[in-house]
Amino acid sequence: MKTHFRCSATAASGEDMTGKEKAKIKRIEDIRGLAKKYYRDVVELRRYFHIHPELSKREFNTQRKIIEVLGELDEMKIRKVGKTGVIADLKGGRPGGTIAVRADMDALAIDDECGRPYQSQNKGACHACGHDGHVAMLLGTARILHGFRRDIAGNIRFIFQPSEEEVADGSGAEAIIEDGGLKGVDAIIGAHLWQPVRSGVVGISAGPMMAASDEFEIRIEGKAGHASMPHQTVDSILTASEIVIALNTIVGRDVDPMKQAVVSVGVFNSGRVYNAIAGEAVLKGTIRTLDEEVRSQVFTHIKKIVEHTCEMTGAHCDIKKNACTYVVDNDPKIAAIVLKAGREMIDGKAHPIDPFMSSEDFSYYMRKIPGCFIFVGVGNREKGIIYPQHHPKYDIDESAMLYGMEVMANAALKLLENFR
């Protein structure tokens, strides 16, 4: 278990502290005590979800288990949302605002190769992004905050969201919003267990933290023919290859070097016969940006490259773009409160970090209400936690969930103090 960095206020003399300061220190110590109390249960829950992962929009067993655990807490109002999601409302002892805390719950379509006793038993499904830990950590946070319910001025909404990984035909965040998941909510916070950040660190920053994500598809129509007579064909593979190479010049030559963007081709499908020139090729890829203007510019450059290359080779093209997520843009006021809450719990190990070019549908919530999304480090080379998100051998340093719960619980309480 991680050594905790004590809040500096705990070193002050009791005679020098005001009643408010004493209350803050008591709250911090109570959160720590409850987090330690529930930690082993949270680890077991995380392993249960890892053994039984479910893909987007199919999280029925995950939903059932979440409701079962939350049902052990009295005075918790629980309902199903977004078909496979769950919302639980905790009403405080005094009136006030409402803060939402969110976790995503779906797995990836990957075979698990973590090699642990809790390796996935569901072939073709794996929690290779940490959502199993997110659900377990939020269940632990709910238990902690349930212990404060009599003293809470306001309400806390716990959102267990399905379908974060598959957003092309409707994200889980959209479904939650459509089902009234943000009704009456003043602000929302969420956390991601993140391998690039070392275990023991929580990254909390204002402004853009994760990129907008767009999916693109390019269909190249050439002219098929015999491989021995290429002069009678329009080679779709050659045309598509030239496009792939040219797309890799966009970030380095067409985007302002002071701004960030990613263009990656992940799918290249063409041909089935070794001695035939393929008449069709399909490319699929992703665009990641932290700026809406750059987002528009990048797709414009993609269109130009594709159209000009096809014009040069004599091929025809069809280009489609599907907007998947928006920029995860942390509200400065909310982020400042969450950062203060993190520093109270783990002192120098909670600090601002640079944004990442991965994406998150948490951004849908942020288009409706202010929010803050944080990164809880789980990378630990000494424990062999070295594989990145979406790798078949991905795993987490489970001790991260302890301080993740502490920071999220304290952040929710501190935010309520600002929405009275």
CSV table of C-alpha atoms in Angstrom, one decimal:
chain,number,residue,atom,x,y,z
A,1,MET,CA,0.0,0.0,0.0
A,2,LYS,CA,1.2,3.5,-0.9
A,3,THR,CA,2.7,5.8,1.8
A,4,HIS,CA,0.4,8.8,2.0
A,5,PHE,CA,1.7,12.4,2.0
A,6,ARG,CA,0.1,14.2,4.9
A,7,CYS,CA,-1.5,17.5,4.5
A,8,SER,CA,0.8,20.2,5.9
A,9,ALA,CA,-2.0,21.5,8.1
A,10,THR,CA,-1.8,18.4,10.2
A,11,ALA,CA,1.6,19.6,11.5
A,12,ALA,CA,0.1,22.8,13.0
A,13,SER,CA,-0.5,23.1,16.7
A,14,GLY,CA,-4.1,22.4,17.8
A,15,GLU,CA,-4.0,25.7,19.8
A,16,ASP,CA,-3.2,27.7,16.6
A,17,MET,CA,-5.9,26.3,14.4
A,18,THR,CA,-9.4,27.7,13.9
A,19,GLY,CA,-12.6,25.6,14.0
A,20,LYS,CA,-12.7,25.6,10.2
A,21,GLU,CA,-9.1,24.3,10.0
A,22,LYS,CA,-9.8,21.6,12.6
A,23,ALA,CA,-12.9,20.5,10.6
A,24,LYS,CA,-10.9,20.3,7.4
A,25,ILE,CA,-8.2,18.1,9.1
A,26,LYS,CA,-10.9,15.9,10.6
A,27,ARG,CA,-12.5,15.5,7.2
A,28,ILE,CA,-9.2,14.6,5.6
A,29,GLU,CA,-8.4,12.0,8.3
A,30,ASP,CA,-12.0,10.6,8.0
A,31,ILE,CA,-11.6,10.2,4.3
A,32,ARG,CA,-8.3,8.4,4.7
A,33,GLY,CA,-9.7,6.1,7.3
A,34,LEU,CA,-12.7,5.2,5.2
A,35,ALA,CA,-10.6,4.7,2.0
A,36,LYS,CA,-8.3,2.3,3.9
A,37,LYS,CA,-11.4,0.5,5.3
A,38,TYR,CA,-12.9,-0.1,1.9
A,39,TYR,CA,-9.7,-0.5,-0.1
A,40,ARG,CA,-9.5,-4.4,-0.1
A,41,ASP,CA,-13.2,-4.5,-1.1
A,42,VAL,CA,-12.5,-2.1,-4.0
A,43,VAL,CA,-9.6,-4.3,-5.2
A,44,GLU,CA,-11.8,-7.3,-5.2
A,45,LEU,CA,-14.5,-5.5,-7.1
A,46,ARG,CA,-11.9,-4.3,-9.6
A,47,ARG,CA,-10.8,-7.9,-10.2
A,48,TYR,CA,-14.4,-9.1,-10.5
A,49,PHE,CA,-15.0,-6.6,-13.3
A,50,HIS,CA,-11.7,-7.5,-14.9
A,51,ILE,CA,-12.7,-11.2,-14.9
A,52,HIS,CA,-16.1,-10.4,-16.3
A,53,PRO,CA,-15.7,-7.6,-18.9
A,54,GLU,CA,-18.5,-6.5,-21.2
A,55,LEU,CA,-18.4,-4.6,-24.4
A,56,SER,CA,-20.1,-1.3,-25.1
A,57,LYS,CA,-23.9,-1.3,-24.8
A,58,ARG,CA,-23.8,-4.9,-23.4
A,59,GLU,CA,-22.8,-4.1,-19.8
A,60,PHE,CA,-25.8,-5.9,-18.3
A,61,ASN,CA,-23.9,-8.0,-15.7
A,62,THR,CA,-21.7,-5.0,-14.8
A,63,GLN,CA,-24.9,-3.0,-14.3
A,64,ARG,CA,-26.4,-5.7,-12.1
A,65,LYS,CA,-23.2,-5.9,-9.9
A,66,ILE,CA,-23.1,-2.1,-9.5
A,67,ILE,CA,-26.7,-2.0,-8.3
A,68,GLU,CA,-26.1,-4.9,-6.0
A,69,VAL,CA,-23.1,-3.1,-4.3
A,70,LEU,CA,-24.9,0.3,-4.1
A,71,GLY,CA,-28.0,-1.4,-2.7
A,72,GLU,CA,-26.0,-2.1,0.5
A,73,LEU,CA,-26.0,1.7,1.2
A,74,ASP,CA,-29.2,3.0,2.8
A,75,GLU,CA,-30.8,6.2,1.6
A,76,MET,CA,-29.2,5.9,-1.9
A,77,LYS,CA,-31.6,6.4,-4.7
A,78,ILE,CA,-30.6,4.1,-7.6
A,79,ARG,CA,-31.9,3.9,-11.1
A,80,LYS,CA,-31.0,2.5,-14.5
A,81,VAL,CA,-30.1,4.9,-17.3
A,82,GLY,CA,-28.8,4.6,-20.9
A,83,LYS,CA,-30.0,1.0,-21.0
A,84,THR,CA,-26.9,-0.4,-19.2
A,85,GLY,CA,-25.8,2.5,-17.0
A,86,VAL,CA,-26.6,3.3,-13.4
A,87,ILE,CA,-27.2,6.6,-11.5
A,88,ALA,CA,-27.2,6.7,-7.7
A,89,ASP,CA,-28.2,9.9,-5.8
A,90,LEU,CA,-26.9,10.6,-2.3
A,91,LYS,CA,-28.9,13.3,-0.5
A,92,GLY,CA,-27.0,15.2,2.1
A,93,GLY,CA,-28.3,16.2,5.5
A,94,ARG,CA,-28.5,19.9,4.6
A,95,PRO,CA,-29.6,21.7,1.4
A,96,GLY,CA,-27.1,22.7,-1.2
A,97,GLY,CA,-25.9,22.1,-4.8
A,98,THR,CA,-25.4,18.9,-6.7
A,99,ILE,CA,-22.0,17.5,-7.8
A,100,ALA,CA,-21.8,14.5,-10.2
A,101,VAL,CA,-18.9,12.0,-10.1
A,102,ARG,CA,-18.6,9.7,-13.2
A,103,ALA,CA,-17.0,6.4,-14.1
A,104,ASP,CA,-17.2,4.5,-17.4
A,105,MET,CA,-17.8,0.8,-17.4
A,106,ASP,CA,-17.3,-0.9,-20.8
A,107,ALA,CA,-14.4,-3.1,-22.0
A,108,LEU,CA,-12.5,-3.3,-25.3
A,109,ALA,CA,-12.8,-5.9,-28.0
A,110,ILE,CA,-9.4,-7.3,-27.2
A,111,ASP,CA,-8.2,-10.7,-25.9
A,112,ASP,CA,-6.8,-10.3,-22.4
A,113,GLU,CA,-3.1,-11.4,-22.0
A,114,CYS,CA,-2.4,-9.9,-18.6
A,115,GLY,CA,-1.5,-13.3,-17.2
A,116,ARG,CA,-2.9,-12.6,-13.7
A,117,PRO,CA,-5.3,-14.7,-11.7
A,118,TYR,CA,-8.0,-12.2,-12.6
A,119,GLN,CA,-7.5,-12.4,-16.4
A,120,SER,CA,-10.7,-12.0,-18.4
A,121,GLN,CA,-12.9,-15.1,-18.8
A,122,ASN,CA,-14.8,-13.5,-21.6
A,123,LYS,CA,-13.0,-14.2,-24.9
A,124,GLY,CA,-12.7,-11.1,-27.1
A,125,ALA,CA,-13.4,-8.7,-24.2
A,126,CYS,CA,-10.8,-7.1,-21.9
A,127,HIS,CA,-10.6,-4.1,-19.5
A,128,ALA,CA,-7.5,-2.9,-21.3
A,129,CYS,CA,-8.2,0.8,-20.5
A,130,GLY,CA,-8.8,0.7,-16.8
A,131,HIS,CA,-12.6,1.0,-16.7
A,132,ASP,CA,-12.8,-1.9,-14.3
A,133,GLY,CA,-10.8,0.2,-11.9
A,134,HIS,CA,-12.9,3.3,-12.6
A,135,VAL,CA,-16.1,1.4,-11.6
A,136,ALA,CA,-14.5,-0.1,-8.5
A,137,MET,CA,-13.0,3.3,-7.5
A,138,LEU,CA,-16.3,5.1,-7.8
A,139,LEU,CA,-18.1,2.4,-5.8
A,140,GLY,CA,-15.5,3.0,-3.1
A,141,THR,CA,-15.9,6.7,-3.3
A,142,ALA,CA,-19.7,6.3,-3.0
A,143,ARG,CA,-19.1,4.3,0.2
A,144,ILE,CA,-16.8,7.0,1.6
A,145,LEU,CA,-19.2,9.8,0.9
A,146,HIS,CA,-22.1,7.8,2.2
A,147,GLY,CA,-20.3,8.0,5.6
A,148,PHE,CA,-20.5,11.8,5.4
A,149,ARG,CA,-24.1,12.0,4.3
A,150,ARG,CA,-25.5,13.6,7.5
A,151,ASP,CA,-23.0,16.5,7.2
A,152,ILE,CA,-23.1,17.0,3.5
A,153,ALA,CA,-24.7,20.3,2.4
A,154,GLY,CA,-26.1,19.3,-1.0
A,155,ASN,CA,-26.3,16.1,-3.1
A,156,ILE,CA,-23.9,13.9,-4.9
A,157,ARG,CA,-24.8,12.0,-8.0
A,158,PHE,CA,-22.7,8.9,-9.0
A,159,ILE,CA,-22.8,8.2,-12.7
A,160,PHE,CA,-21.8,4.7,-14.0
A,161,GLN,CA,-21.7,5.3,-17.7
A,162,PRO,CA,-21.7,2.6,-20.4
A,163,SER,CA,-20.3,2.8,-23.9
A,164,GLU,CA,-17.3,5.1,-23.7
A,165,GLU,CA,-15.2,3.1,-26.1
A,166,GLU,CA,-17.7,2.9,-28.9
A,167,VAL,CA,-19.1,6.3,-29.7
A,168,ALA,CA,-19.6,6.2,-33.4
A,169,ASP,CA,-23.3,5.3,-33.2
A,170,GLY,CA,-24.0,7.0,-30.0
A,171,SER,CA,-21.8,7.5,-26.9
A,172,GLY,CA,-22.8,6.5,-23.4
A,173,ALA,CA,-22.4,10.1,-22.2
A,174,GLU,CA,-25.1,11.2,-24.8
A,175,ALA,CA,-27.4,8.4,-23.5
A,176,ILE,CA,-26.9,9.5,-19.9
A,177,ILE,CA,-27.6,13.2,-20.8
A,178,GLU,CA,-30.7,12.2,-22.8
A,179,ASP,CA,-32.0,10.2,-19.8
A,180,GLY,CA,-31.7,13.3,-17.6
A,181,GLY,CA,-28.4,12.4,-15.9
A,182,LEU,CA,-27.3,16.0,-15.6
A,183,LYS,CA,-30.6,17.5,-14.6
A,184,GLY,CA,-30.0,19.7,-11.5
A,185,VAL,CA,-26.2,19.0,-11.5
A,186,ASP,CA,-24.0,22.0,-11.0
A,187,ALA,CA,-20.6,20.5,-11.9
A,188,ILE,CA,-19.2,17.1,-12.8
A,189,ILE,CA,-15.8,15.4,-12.1
A,190,GLY,CA,-14.3,12.2,-13.4
A,191,ALA,CA,-11.0,10.3,-13.2
A,192,HIS,CA,-9.0,8.1,-15.5
A,193,LEU,CA,-6.5,5.5,-14.3
A,194,TRP,CA,-3.6,6.4,-16.6
A,195,GLN,CA,-0.5,4.3,-17.3
A,196,PRO,CA,1.7,7.1,-18.7
A,197,VAL,CA,1.5,8.8,-15.3
A,198,ARG,CA,3.5,7.0,-12.6
A,199,SER,CA,1.7,5.5,-9.7
A,200,GLY,CA,1.4,7.9,-6.7
A,201,VAL,CA,0.7,11.0,-8.9
A,202,VAL,CA,-2.6,12.6,-9.7
A,203,GLY,CA,-2.6,15.0,-12.6
A,204,ILE,CA,-5.1,17.9,-12.3
A,205,SER,CA,-4.9,20.8,-14.7
A,206,ALA,CA,-7.1,23.6,-16.1
A,207,GLY,CA,-7.9,23.9,-19.8
A,208,PRO,CA,-7.7,21.3,-22.5
A,209,MET,CA,-6.7,17.9,-21.1
A,210,MET,CA,-7.8,15.4,-23.8
A,211,ALA,CA,-8.2,15.8,-27.5
A,212,ALA,CA,-11.3,16.0,-29.7
A,213,SER,CA,-11.6,12.8,-31.8
A,214,ASP,CA,-12.8,12.5,-35.4
A,215,GLU,CA,-13.0,9.3,-37.4
A,216,PHE,CA,-12.4,9.4,-41.2
A,217,GLU,CA,-13.0,6.9,-44.0
A,218,ILE,CA,-11.5,7.2,-47.5
A,219,ARG,CA,-12.7,5.0,-50.3
A,220,ILE,CA,-10.5,4.8,-53.4
A,221,GLU,CA,-12.1,3.6,-56.6
A,222,GLY,CA,-9.5,2.6,-59.2
A,223,LYS,CA,-9.6,0.1,-62.1
A,224,ALA,CA,-8.9,-3.5,-61.5
A,225,GLY,CA,-6.9,-5.7,-63.8
A,226,HIS,CA,-4.2,-8.3,-64.3
A,227,ALA,CA,-1.0,-7.7,-62.3
A,228,SER,CA,1.1,-8.3,-65.5
A,229,MET,CA,-0.7,-5.4,-67.3
A,230,PRO,CA,-0.6,-2.5,-64.8
A,231,HIS,CA,-0.8,0.0,-67.6
A,232,GLN,CA,-4.4,-1.0,-68.2
A,233,THR,CA,-5.4,-0.4,-64.6
A,234,VAL,CA,-5.7,2.3,-62.0
A,235,ASP,CA,-4.0,0.8,-59.0
A,236,SER,CA,-6.0,1.6,-55.9
A,237,ILE,CA,-3.3,0.2,-53.5
A,238,LEU,CA,-0.7,2.4,-55.0
A,239,THR,CA,-3.0,5.4,-54.8
A,240,ALA,CA,-4.0,4.7,-51.2
A,241,SER,CA,-0.3,4.2,-50.3
A,242,GLU,CA,0.6,7.6,-51.6
A,243,ILE,CA,-2.3,9.1,-49.7
A,244,VAL,CA,-1.1,7.4,-46.4
A,245,ILE,CA,2.4,8.8,-46.9
A,246,ALA,CA,1.1,12.3,-47.7
A,247,LEU,CA,-1.3,12.3,-44.7
A,248,ASN,CA,1.8,12.0,-42.5
A,249,THR,CA,3.0,15.4,-43.7
A,250,ILE,CA,-0.1,17.3,-42.4
A,251,VAL,CA,1.0,17.6,-38.7
A,252,GLY,CA,4.6,18.5,-39.6
A,253,ARG,CA,3.8,21.0,-42.4
A,254,ASP,CA,0.3,22.2,-42.3
A,255,VAL,CA,-0.4,22.6,-38.6
A,256,ASP,CA,1.0,25.5,-36.5
A,257,PRO,CA,4.0,24.0,-34.7
A,258,MET,CA,2.8,25.6,-31.5
A,259,LYS,CA,-0.4,23.6,-31.6
A,260,GLN,CA,-1.0,19.9,-31.4
A,261,ALA,CA,-2.6,17.4,-33.7
A,262,VAL,CA,-2.4,13.8,-34.6
A,263,VAL,CA,-3.4,12.1,-37.9
A,264,SER,CA,-3.2,8.3,-37.8
A,265,VAL,CA,-4.4,5.6,-40.3
A,266,GLY,CA,-5.4,2.5,-38.5
A,267,VAL,CA,-7.1,0.5,-41.3
A,268,PHE,CA,-5.8,-0.2,-44.9
A,269,ASN,CA,-8.0,-2.8,-46.7
A,270,SER,CA,-7.5,-3.7,-50.4
A,271,GLY,CA,-7.2,-6.7,-52.6
A,272,ARG,CA,-7.7,-10.4,-52.2
A,273,VAL,CA,-5.7,-11.9,-55.1
A,274,TYR,CA,-1.9,-11.8,-55.3
A,275,ASN,CA,-1.7,-11.4,-59.1
A,276,ALA,CA,-4.4,-8.9,-59.6
A,277,ILE,CA,-4.5,-5.1,-59.4
A,278,ALA,CA,-7.1,-4.2,-56.8
A,279,GLY,CA,-9.8,-1.8,-58.0
A,280,GLU,CA,-10.8,-0.6,-54.5
A,281,ALA,CA,-9.0,0.4,-51.3
A,282,VAL,CA,-10.4,1.6,-48.0
A,283,LEU,CA,-8.5,3.7,-45.4
A,284,LYS,CA,-9.8,4.5,-42.0
A,285,GLY,CA,-8.1,6.6,-39.4
A,286,THR,CA,-8.4,9.2,-36.6
A,287,ILE,CA,-7.8,12.9,-36.1
A,288,ARG,CA,-6.9,14.2,-32.7
A,289,THR,CA,-6.8,17.9,-31.9
A,290,LEU,CA,-7.0,20.3,-28.9
A,291,ASP,CA,-8.3,23.3,-30.9
A,292,GLU,CA,-11.5,23.6,-33.0
A,293,GLU,CA,-9.8,25.7,-35.7
A,294,VAL,CA,-7.0,23.1,-36.1
A,295,ARG,CA,-9.6,20.4,-36.1
A,296,SER,CA,-11.3,22.0,-39.2
A,297,GLN,CA,-8.0,22.7,-40.9
A,298,VAL,CA,-6.7,19.2,-40.6
A,299,PHE,CA,-9.8,17.7,-42.3
A,300,THR,CA,-9.5,20.3,-45.0
A,301,HIS,CA,-5.9,19.2,-45.7
A,302,ILE,CA,-7.0,15.5,-45.7
A,303,LYS,CA,-9.6,16.3,-48.4
A,304,LYS,CA,-7.1,18.2,-50.5
A,305,ILE,CA,-4.5,15.4,-50.4
A,306,VAL,CA,-7.0,12.7,-51.2
A,307,GLU,CA,-8.6,14.6,-54.0
A,308,HIS,CA,-5.4,15.7,-55.6
A,309,THR,CA,-3.8,12.3,-55.4
A,310,CYS,CA,-6.8,10.6,-57.0
A,311,GLU,CA,-6.9,13.2,-59.7
A,312,MET,CA,-3.2,12.5,-60.4
A,313,THR,CA,-3.7,8.8,-60.6
A,314,GLY,CA,-7.0,8.7,-62.3
A,315,ALA,CA,-8.9,7.2,-59.3
A,316,HIS,CA,-12.1,8.3,-57.8
A,317,CYS,CA,-12.6,8.9,-54.1
A,318,ASP,CA,-15.2,9.3,-51.4
A,319,ILE,CA,-14.3,10.9,-48.0
A,320,LYS,CA,-16.4,10.8,-44.8
A,321,LYS,CA,-15.8,12.2,-41.4
A,322,ASN,CA,-17.6,11.3,-38.2
A,323,ALA,CA,-17.1,13.5,-35.1
A,324,CYS,CA,-16.7,11.2,-32.1
A,325,THR,CA,-15.8,13.4,-29.1
A,326,TYR,CA,-15.0,17.0,-28.3
A,327,VAL,CA,-12.0,18.5,-26.4
A,328,VAL,CA,-12.0,17.6,-22.7
A,329,ASP,CA,-11.6,21.2,-21.5
A,330,ASN,CA,-11.4,21.5,-17.7
A,331,ASP,CA,-13.2,24.5,-16.2
A,332,PRO,CA,-10.5,26.7,-14.5
A,333,LYS,CA,-12.6,27.3,-11.3
A,334,ILE,CA,-13.5,23.7,-10.9
A,335,ALA,CA,-10.0,22.5,-11.7
A,336,ALA,CA,-8.6,24.9,-9.0
A,337,ILE,CA,-10.9,23.4,-6.4
A,338,VAL,CA,-10.1,19.8,-7.4
A,339,LEU,CA,-6.4,20.5,-7.4
A,340,LYS,CA,-6.6,22.0,-3.9
A,341,ALA,CA,-8.6,18.9,-2.8
A,342,GLY,CA,-5.9,16.7,-4.3
A,343,ARG,CA,-3.1,18.5,-2.6
A,344,GLU,CA,-4.9,18.3,0.8
A,345,MET,CA,-4.9,14.5,0.4
A,346,ILE,CA,-1.5,13.7,-1.2
A,347,ASP,CA,0.3,17.0,-1.0
A,348,GLY,CA,3.1,17.3,-3.6
A,349,LYS,CA,1.9,14.3,-5.6
A,350,ALA,CA,-1.1,16.2,-7.0
A,351,HIS,CA,-0.1,18.7,-9.6
A,352,PRO,CA,-0.9,20.1,-13.1
A,353,ILE,CA,0.2,17.9,-16.1
A,354,ASP,CA,0.3,18.4,-19.8
A,355,PRO,CA,-2.7,17.3,-21.9
A,356,PHE,CA,-2.9,13.9,-23.8
A,357,MET,CA,-4.0,13.4,-27.4
A,358,SER,CA,-6.3,10.5,-26.4
A,359,SER,CA,-10.0,11.3,-26.3
A,360,GLU,CA,-12.9,10.8,-23.9
A,361,ASP,CA,-16.7,11.2,-24.2
A,362,PHE,CA,-16.6,12.9,-20.8
A,363,SER,CA,-16.4,16.0,-23.1
A,364,TYR,CA,-20.1,15.7,-23.8
A,365,TYR,CA,-20.9,16.5,-20.2
A,366,MET,CA,-18.5,19.5,-20.3
A,367,ARG,CA,-20.5,21.0,-23.1
A,368,LYS,CA,-23.5,21.1,-20.7
A,369,ILE,CA,-22.0,21.9,-17.3
A,370,PRO,CA,-18.6,22.9,-15.9
A,371,GLY,CA,-16.3,20.0,-15.0
A,372,CYS,CA,-12.9,18.6,-14.3
A,373,PHE,CA,-11.3,15.4,-15.5
A,374,ILE,CA,-8.2,14.1,-13.8
A,375,PHE,CA,-5.5,11.5,-14.3
A,376,VAL,CA,-4.7,9.0,-11.6
A,377,GLY,CA,-1.3,7.5,-12.3
A,378,VAL,CA,-1.0,3.7,-12.4
A,379,GLY,CA,2.3,3.1,-14.1
A,380,ASN,CA,4.8,1.2,-11.9
A,381,ARG,CA,7.8,-0.4,-13.6
A,382,GLU,CA,8.9,-2.1,-10.4
A,383,LYS,CA,5.6,-4.0,-10.4
A,384,GLY,CA,5.7,-4.7,-14.1
A,385,ILE,CA,2.9,-2.2,-14.9
A,386,ILE,CA,4.5,-1.0,-18.1
A,387,TYR,CA,2.0,-1.7,-20.9
A,388,PRO,CA,0.0,1.2,-22.2
A,389,GLN,CA,-3.8,1.5,-22.4
A,390,HIS,CA,-5.4,-0.8,-25.1
A,391,HIS,CA,-2.5,-3.3,-24.9
A,392,PRO,CA,-3.6,-6.9,-24.3
A,393,LYS,CA,-1.2,-7.1,-21.3
A,394,TYR,CA,-2.4,-3.8,-19.8
A,395,ASP,CA,-2.8,-3.8,-16.0
A,396,ILE,CA,-2.8,-1.3,-13.2
A,397,ASP,CA,-1.1,-0.7,-9.9
A,398,GLU,CA,-4.1,-1.3,-7.8
A,399,SER,CA,-2.8,0.9,-4.9
A,400,ALA,CA,-3.7,3.9,-7.2
A,401,MET,CA,-7.3,3.3,-6.5
A,402,LEU,CA,-6.8,4.1,-2.8
A,403,TYR,CA,-5.6,7.7,-3.3
A,404,GLY,CA,-7.9,8.0,-6.3
A,405,MET,CA,-10.8,7.5,-4.0
A,406,GLU,CA,-9.4,9.9,-1.5
A,407,VAL,CA,-8.9,12.7,-4.0
A,408,MET,CA,-12.3,12.2,-5.7
A,409,ALA,CA,-14.2,12.1,-2.3
A,410,ASN,CA,-12.5,15.2,-1.0
A,411,ALA,CA,-13.0,17.0,-4.4
A,412,ALA,CA,-16.7,16.3,-4.3
A,413,LEU,CA,-17.1,17.7,-0.8
A,414,LYS,CA,-15.0,20.8,-1.5
A,415,LEU,CA,-17.0,21.5,-4.7
A,416,LEU,CA,-20.3,21.3,-2.7
A,417,GLU,CA,-18.9,24.0,-0.4
A,418,ASN,CA,-18.7,26.3,-3.5
A,419,PHE,CA,-22.3,25.6,-4.7
A,420,ARG,CA,-24.3,26.3,-1.6
